[in-house]
Amino acid sequence: MILISHKAKQFLAVVAKLLVVAAAFYFIYYKLANDEAVKSGLFLEKIQSNFSFTAIFILLLLSFLNRFLEIIKWQNLISTIKKISIGEASKQVLAALTLSIFTPNGIGEYAGKALFYPKTQTKEIVFLNLVCNGIQMILSILFGIAGLVWFNQITKIISNTQLLLAFGILAVIIGLVVSLQRIEIRGYSIQKLFEKINAIPKKIHRKNIGLAISRYMIFSHQNLLLFVLLGVELPYFTMMAAITAVYFLSSSLPAFQMFDFAIKGSVALLFFAPLGVEDWIPILVTTIMWFLNVVLPVVIGSFYVMKFKLK
């Protein structure tokens, strides 16, 4: 009976891994098959005419650095529980990314990383992943708000009074969250979350913040480089204001990864159209960014998923 049970578990593990990899590649195919830039041939046409070998190499290097910094971030945070190598951290991050591609807002990443550790440590792994992603979200909010303010000063989409009103509402929301931090729901509260965060050594936090800022700079400037390569000539701060605003707003909206490209593309059109940028450029940039920073890592992550052994 034990032998049969073991074989059944191994069979189910193989089936689960095949389903995850198949689903990941299906979502990639779905995205590319329904992308107007790809269907129209614009994607390959612009790559061939606007992108030199050096440009492609730099873009790939930035994608590598973007994901590599995320791997180091995870290695840094998980060291509070267990010391792991860069190779092991890479396996966990990329496999979790593959699992997250077809889950809402990438929540599958939390479960993916937890699979590499005993069930008794699941809550701790989820918490550390929350800290890992949380700092990127905070940076996205801070840079995004700064970008929105700068962008509004250029385009005057809304008045300064309306802008101040929006900030006032945001301040009230933050005040409410702070005032309710002691309220517990099923034993959890914001105050306890802050206490757990403060329990992590400051050295770990400093490294996490530094890596997160570096990753944000790499990602946003890779975006900027693509616009420049496609012939957009706008002042640096104007471009960065639009990019940070797009990243902030699109990341704030709930969505599956398979629809992420559509949301980012739509938001990018909203910001770049007033700047006189042709509609196809933000859509093409969104497609290339998705390919470089999601498709390529997922392909590698699929290899790690297939190698995963059920414990």
Tab-separated table of C-alpha atoms in Angstrom:
chain	number	residue	atom	x	y	z
A	1	MET	CA	0.000	0.000	0.000
A	2	ILE	CA	2.878	2.361	0.827
A	3	LEU	CA	4.462	1.684	-2.574
A	4	ILE	CA	1.201	2.388	-4.405
A	5	SER	CA	0.681	5.569	-2.408
A	6	HIS	CA	4.203	6.738	-3.226
A	7	LYS	CA	3.738	6.033	-6.933
A	8	ALA	CA	0.403	7.843	-6.921
A	9	LYS	CA	1.998	10.898	-5.330
A	10	GLN	CA	4.834	10.867	-7.857
A	11	PHE	CA	2.353	10.553	-10.734
A	12	LEU	CA	0.219	13.432	-9.440
A	13	ALA	CA	3.355	15.555	-8.960
A	14	VAL	CA	4.389	14.984	-12.597
A	15	VAL	CA	0.871	15.784	-13.828
A	16	ALA	CA	0.767	18.973	-11.714
A	17	LYS	CA	4.141	20.121	-13.046
A	18	LEU	CA	3.096	19.447	-16.637
A	19	LEU	CA	-0.146	21.373	-16.098
A	20	VAL	CA	1.687	24.372	-14.624
A	21	VAL	CA	4.212	24.506	-17.479
A	22	ALA	CA	1.523	23.917	-20.126
A	23	ALA	CA	-0.672	26.655	-18.639
A	24	ALA	CA	2.265	29.085	-18.506
A	25	PHE	CA	3.122	28.507	-22.159
A	26	TYR	CA	-0.535	28.715	-23.151
A	27	PHE	CA	-0.829	32.168	-21.568
A	28	ILE	CA	2.330	33.279	-23.368
A	29	TYR	CA	0.929	31.981	-26.665
A	30	TYR	CA	-2.441	33.620	-25.980
A	31	LYS	CA	-0.800	36.964	-25.321
A	32	LEU	CA	1.392	36.893	-28.407
A	33	ALA	CA	-1.375	35.538	-30.661
A	34	ASN	CA	-3.716	38.366	-29.645
A	35	ASP	CA	-1.234	41.220	-29.590
A	36	GLU	CA	-1.872	43.634	-32.460
A	37	ALA	CA	1.812	44.543	-32.749
A	38	VAL	CA	2.709	40.880	-33.226
A	39	LYS	CA	-0.200	40.008	-35.539
A	40	SER	CA	0.455	42.956	-37.828
A	41	GLY	CA	4.145	42.115	-38.153
A	42	LEU	CA	5.043	45.455	-36.546
A	43	PHE	CA	6.959	43.726	-33.759
A	44	LEU	CA	9.527	42.046	-36.047
A	45	GLU	CA	9.591	44.958	-38.484
A	46	LYS	CA	10.566	47.501	-35.819
A	47	ILE	CA	13.028	45.122	-34.156
A	48	GLN	CA	14.839	44.669	-37.480
A	49	SER	CA	14.833	48.357	-38.448
A	50	ASN	CA	15.338	50.120	-35.074
A	51	PHE	CA	17.298	47.700	-32.904
A	52	SER	CA	20.999	47.133	-33.470
A	53	PHE	CA	22.879	44.159	-32.015
A	54	THR	CA	24.266	46.462	-29.297
A	55	ALA	CA	20.782	47.726	-28.402
A	56	ILE	CA	19.404	44.181	-28.144
A	57	PHE	CA	22.366	43.154	-25.983
A	58	ILE	CA	21.802	46.096	-23.612
A	59	LEU	CA	18.067	45.326	-23.356
A	60	LEU	CA	18.774	41.669	-22.570
A	61	LEU	CA	21.417	42.702	-20.029
A	62	LEU	CA	18.928	45.005	-18.290
A	63	SER	CA	16.369	42.167	-18.185
A	64	PHE	CA	18.979	39.880	-16.657
A	65	LEU	CA	19.932	42.494	-14.045
A	66	ASN	CA	16.269	43.166	-13.257
A	67	ARG	CA	15.598	39.509	-12.445
A	68	PHE	CA	19.034	38.929	-10.868
A	69	LEU	CA	18.449	41.733	-8.352
A	70	GLU	CA	15.109	40.139	-7.484
A	71	ILE	CA	16.931	36.852	-6.869
A	72	ILE	CA	19.478	38.551	-4.587
A	73	LYS	CA	16.608	40.289	-2.754
A	74	TRP	CA	15.026	36.917	-2.038
A	75	GLN	CA	18.349	35.381	-0.995
A	76	ASN	CA	18.853	38.311	1.366
A	77	LEU	CA	15.417	38.046	3.016
A	78	ILE	CA	15.280	34.261	3.265
A	79	SER	CA	18.639	34.350	5.076
A	80	THR	CA	16.647	35.227	8.219
A	81	ILE	CA	15.430	31.602	8.083
A	82	LYS	CA	18.001	29.737	6.042
A	83	LYS	CA	21.146	30.529	4.073
A	84	ILE	CA	20.737	29.578	0.409
A	85	SER	CA	22.960	29.910	-2.647
A	86	ILE	CA	22.349	32.167	-5.658
A	87	GLY	CA	21.509	29.033	-7.642
A	88	GLU	CA	18.870	27.919	-5.132
A	89	ALA	CA	17.422	31.437	-4.903
A	90	SER	CA	17.248	31.553	-8.714
A	91	LYS	CA	15.376	28.269	-8.800
A	92	GLN	CA	12.833	29.434	-6.228
A	93	VAL	CA	12.247	32.883	-7.774
A	94	LEU	CA	11.944	31.695	-11.378
A	95	ALA	CA	9.788	28.665	-10.575
A	96	ALA	CA	7.478	30.875	-8.485
A	97	LEU	CA	7.286	33.386	-11.346
A	98	THR	CA	6.174	30.597	-13.687
A	99	LEU	CA	3.426	29.617	-11.264
A	100	SER	CA	2.325	33.234	-10.838
A	101	ILE	CA	1.795	33.988	-14.530
A	102	PHE	CA	-1.780	32.674	-14.529
A	103	THR	CA	-2.846	33.849	-11.078
A	104	PRO	CA	-4.438	37.216	-10.128
A	105	ASN	CA	-1.751	39.849	-9.447
A	106	GLY	CA	0.872	37.120	-9.306
A	107	ILE	CA	-0.293	35.677	-5.975
A	108	GLY	CA	0.829	32.246	-7.154
A	109	GLU	CA	4.373	33.439	-6.459
A	110	TYR	CA	3.700	33.163	-2.720
A	111	ALA	CA	2.589	29.541	-2.996
A	112	GLY	CA	5.400	28.772	-5.425
A	113	LYS	CA	8.159	29.809	-3.021
A	114	ALA	CA	6.434	28.121	-0.072
A	115	LEU	CA	6.608	24.760	-1.913
A	116	PHE	CA	10.380	24.737	-1.447
A	117	TYR	CA	10.076	24.776	2.358
A	118	PRO	CA	8.396	22.665	5.061
A	119	LYS	CA	4.718	23.358	5.702
A	120	THR	CA	5.607	24.602	9.186
A	121	GLN	CA	7.429	27.554	7.569
A	122	THR	CA	4.706	28.479	5.059
A	123	LYS	CA	3.494	31.547	6.983
A	124	GLU	CA	7.049	32.814	7.379
A	125	ILE	CA	7.809	32.336	3.668
A	126	VAL	CA	4.624	34.161	2.671
A	127	PHE	CA	5.507	36.996	5.070
A	128	LEU	CA	9.057	37.351	3.701
A	129	ASN	CA	7.727	37.343	0.137
A	130	LEU	CA	5.300	40.075	1.193
A	131	VAL	CA	8.245	42.134	2.454
A	132	CYS	CA	10.155	41.400	-0.767
A	133	ASN	CA	7.287	42.564	-2.986
A	134	GLY	CA	6.084	45.235	-0.579
A	135	ILE	CA	9.156	47.421	-0.943
A	136	GLN	CA	8.758	47.377	-4.746
A	137	MET	CA	5.126	48.398	-4.344
A	138	ILE	CA	6.055	51.269	-2.006
A	139	LEU	CA	8.675	52.506	-4.473
A	140	SER	CA	6.152	52.231	-7.288
A	141	ILE	CA	3.719	54.380	-5.288
A	142	LEU	CA	6.304	57.016	-4.325
A	143	PHE	CA	7.865	57.349	-7.793
A	144	GLY	CA	4.423	57.053	-9.392
A	145	ILE	CA	2.935	59.896	-7.359
A	146	ALA	CA	5.976	62.072	-8.113
A	147	GLY	CA	5.578	61.185	-11.789
A	148	LEU	CA	1.876	62.036	-11.751
A	149	VAL	CA	2.557	65.431	-10.187
A	150	TRP	CA	5.302	66.241	-12.709
A	151	PHE	CA	3.193	64.972	-15.611
A	152	ASN	CA	0.234	67.073	-14.491
A	153	GLN	CA	2.383	70.208	-14.349
A	154	ILE	CA	3.301	69.600	-17.996
A	155	THR	CA	-0.108	68.661	-19.388
A	156	LYS	CA	-2.441	70.382	-16.859
A	157	ILE	CA	-4.918	67.495	-17.078
A	158	ILE	CA	-6.374	68.446	-13.709
A	159	SER	CA	-6.161	71.665	-11.712
A	160	ASN	CA	-3.851	72.097	-8.718
A	161	THR	CA	-6.965	72.276	-6.506
A	162	GLN	CA	-8.133	68.859	-7.684
A	163	LEU	CA	-4.619	67.507	-7.201
A	164	LEU	CA	-4.514	68.786	-3.620
A	165	LEU	CA	-7.944	67.260	-3.008
A	166	ALA	CA	-6.685	63.884	-4.226
A	167	PHE	CA	-3.692	64.098	-1.890
A	168	GLY	CA	-6.030	65.084	0.949
A	169	ILE	CA	-8.143	61.985	0.385
A	170	LEU	CA	-4.993	59.846	0.288
A	171	ALA	CA	-3.835	61.378	3.591
A	172	VAL	CA	-7.225	60.599	5.197
A	173	ILE	CA	-7.003	56.968	4.030
A	174	ILE	CA	-3.493	56.617	5.452
A	175	GLY	CA	-4.689	58.183	8.710
A	176	LEU	CA	-7.547	55.694	8.953
A	177	VAL	CA	-5.210	52.763	8.350
A	178	VAL	CA	-2.841	53.992	11.073
A	179	SER	CA	-5.701	54.570	13.545
A	180	LEU	CA	-7.080	51.062	12.941
A	181	GLN	CA	-3.736	49.286	13.159
A	182	ARG	CA	-4.544	47.701	16.531
A	183	ILE	CA	-7.798	46.113	15.365
A	184	GLU	CA	-7.360	42.343	14.977
A	185	ILE	CA	-9.079	40.118	12.435
A	186	ARG	CA	-8.635	36.399	13.182
A	187	GLY	CA	-5.545	37.175	15.212
A	188	TYR	CA	-3.965	39.428	12.563
A	189	SER	CA	-3.503	43.192	12.712
A	190	ILE	CA	-1.478	45.891	10.992
A	191	GLN	CA	0.392	46.544	14.230
A	192	LYS	CA	1.508	42.894	14.443
A	193	LEU	CA	2.619	43.068	10.828
A	194	PHE	CA	4.765	46.131	11.598
A	195	GLU	CA	6.200	44.372	14.648
A	196	LYS	CA	7.220	41.388	12.513
A	197	ILE	CA	8.773	43.696	9.927
A	198	ASN	CA	10.730	45.540	12.640
A	199	ALA	CA	11.979	42.194	13.969
A	200	ILE	CA	13.941	41.666	10.761
A	201	PRO	CA	17.535	42.947	11.192
A	202	LYS	CA	18.060	46.495	9.883
A	203	LYS	CA	20.989	45.268	7.792
A	204	ILE	CA	18.586	43.008	5.878
A	205	HIS	CA	16.128	45.896	5.394
A	206	ARG	CA	18.805	48.273	4.128
A	207	LYS	CA	20.025	45.773	1.561
A	208	ASN	CA	16.442	44.994	0.526
A	209	ILE	CA	15.666	48.692	-0.028
A	210	GLY	CA	18.901	49.297	-1.946
A	211	LEU	CA	18.259	46.338	-4.249
A	212	ALA	CA	14.640	47.383	-4.754
A	213	ILE	CA	15.639	50.934	-5.768
A	214	SER	CA	18.266	49.563	-8.166
A	215	ARG	CA	15.726	47.198	-9.686
A	216	TYR	CA	13.203	49.996	-10.145
A	217	MET	CA	15.797	52.169	-11.858
A	218	ILE	CA	16.797	49.351	-14.203
A	219	PHE	CA	13.222	48.487	-15.128
A	220	SER	CA	12.113	52.083	-15.713
A	221	HIS	CA	15.209	52.985	-17.751
A	222	GLN	CA	14.825	49.858	-19.861
A	223	ASN	CA	11.356	51.203	-20.632
A	224	LEU	CA	12.840	54.597	-21.446
A	225	LEU	CA	15.463	53.063	-23.732
A	226	LEU	CA	12.771	51.300	-25.760
A	227	PHE	CA	10.924	54.569	-26.371
A	228	VAL	CA	14.167	56.235	-27.457
A	229	LEU	CA	15.009	53.345	-29.812
A	230	LEU	CA	11.564	53.695	-31.383
A	231	GLY	CA	12.192	57.344	-32.159
A	232	VAL	CA	10.483	59.171	-29.277
A	233	GLU	CA	12.285	62.441	-28.573
A	234	LEU	CA	11.022	63.981	-25.349
A	235	PRO	CA	12.798	65.515	-22.314
A	236	TYR	CA	14.174	62.931	-19.883
A	237	PHE	CA	12.039	63.971	-16.895
A	238	THR	CA	8.890	64.130	-19.006
A	239	MET	CA	9.482	60.569	-20.210
A	240	MET	CA	10.294	59.300	-16.724
A	241	ALA	CA	7.216	61.027	-15.270
A	242	ALA	CA	4.976	59.243	-17.786
A	243	ILE	CA	6.723	55.870	-17.304
A	244	THR	CA	6.566	55.959	-13.494
A	245	ALA	CA	2.918	57.060	-13.600
A	246	VAL	CA	2.018	54.239	-16.006
A	247	TYR	CA	3.831	51.651	-13.884
A	248	PHE	CA	2.146	52.918	-10.711
A	249	LEU	CA	-1.416	52.992	-12.071
A	250	SER	CA	-1.216	49.719	-14.014
A	251	SER	CA	0.311	47.886	-11.030
A	252	SER	CA	-2.480	49.175	-8.788
A	253	LEU	CA	-5.194	47.526	-10.884
A	254	PRO	CA	-6.173	43.899	-10.122
A	255	ALA	CA	-5.532	41.629	-13.106
A	256	PHE	CA	-4.281	38.264	-14.254
A	257	GLN	CA	-0.821	38.242	-15.817
A	258	MET	CA	-2.421	37.200	-19.122
A	259	PHE	CA	-4.249	40.561	-19.232
A	260	ASP	CA	-1.398	42.569	-17.734
A	261	PHE	CA	-0.113	43.605	-21.168
A	262	ALA	CA	-3.529	44.982	-22.138
A	263	ILE	CA	-3.797	47.058	-18.949
A	264	LYS	CA	-0.264	48.469	-19.196
A	265	GLY	CA	-0.746	49.200	-22.887
A	266	SER	CA	-4.036	51.019	-22.273
A	267	VAL	CA	-2.619	53.085	-19.408
A	268	ALA	CA	0.504	53.890	-21.468
A	269	LEU	CA	-1.689	55.192	-24.295
A	270	LEU	CA	-3.501	57.421	-21.812
A	271	PHE	CA	-0.254	59.121	-20.772
A	272	PHE	CA	1.774	59.159	-23.970
A	273	ALA	CA	-0.969	60.294	-26.363
A	274	PRO	CA	-1.066	63.842	-24.835
A	275	LEU	CA	2.709	63.996	-25.394
A	276	GLY	CA	2.260	63.459	-29.129
A	277	VAL	CA	3.557	59.871	-29.177
A	278	GLU	CA	1.976	57.640	-31.829
A	279	ASP	CA	-0.365	54.972	-30.413
A	280	TRP	CA	1.570	51.971	-31.739
A	281	ILE	CA	4.741	52.921	-29.828
A	282	PRO	CA	3.460	52.466	-26.219
A	283	ILE	CA	1.746	49.226	-27.299
A	284	LEU	CA	4.946	47.900	-28.869
A	285	VAL	CA	7.034	48.943	-25.848
A	286	THR	CA	4.604	47.138	-23.536
A	287	THR	CA	4.849	44.000	-25.674
A	288	ILE	CA	8.657	44.025	-25.714
A	289	MET	CA	8.862	44.680	-21.947
A	290	TRP	CA	6.487	41.778	-21.320
A	291	PHE	CA	8.535	39.504	-23.555
A	292	LEU	CA	11.866	40.461	-21.968
A	293	ASN	CA	10.805	40.490	-18.318
A	294	VAL	CA	8.113	37.806	-18.193
A	295	VAL	CA	8.363	35.404	-21.146
A	296	LEU	CA	12.117	34.775	-20.994
A	297	PRO	CA	12.241	34.237	-17.190
A	298	VAL	CA	9.147	31.991	-17.366
A	299	VAL	CA	10.829	29.809	-20.004
A	300	ILE	CA	13.758	29.295	-17.615
A	301	GLY	CA	11.402	28.919	-14.647
A	302	SER	CA	9.514	26.148	-16.460
A	303	PHE	CA	12.729	24.108	-16.447
A	304	TYR	CA	12.947	24.473	-12.657
A	305	VAL	CA	9.263	23.557	-12.257
A	306	MET	CA	9.816	20.312	-14.177
A	307	LYS	CA	12.852	19.507	-12.011
A	308	PHE	CA	10.970	20.188	-8.772
A	309	LYS	CA	10.783	17.117	-6.547
A	310	LEU	CA	7.856	16.551	-4.219
A	311	LYS	CA	9.071	16.424	-0.632
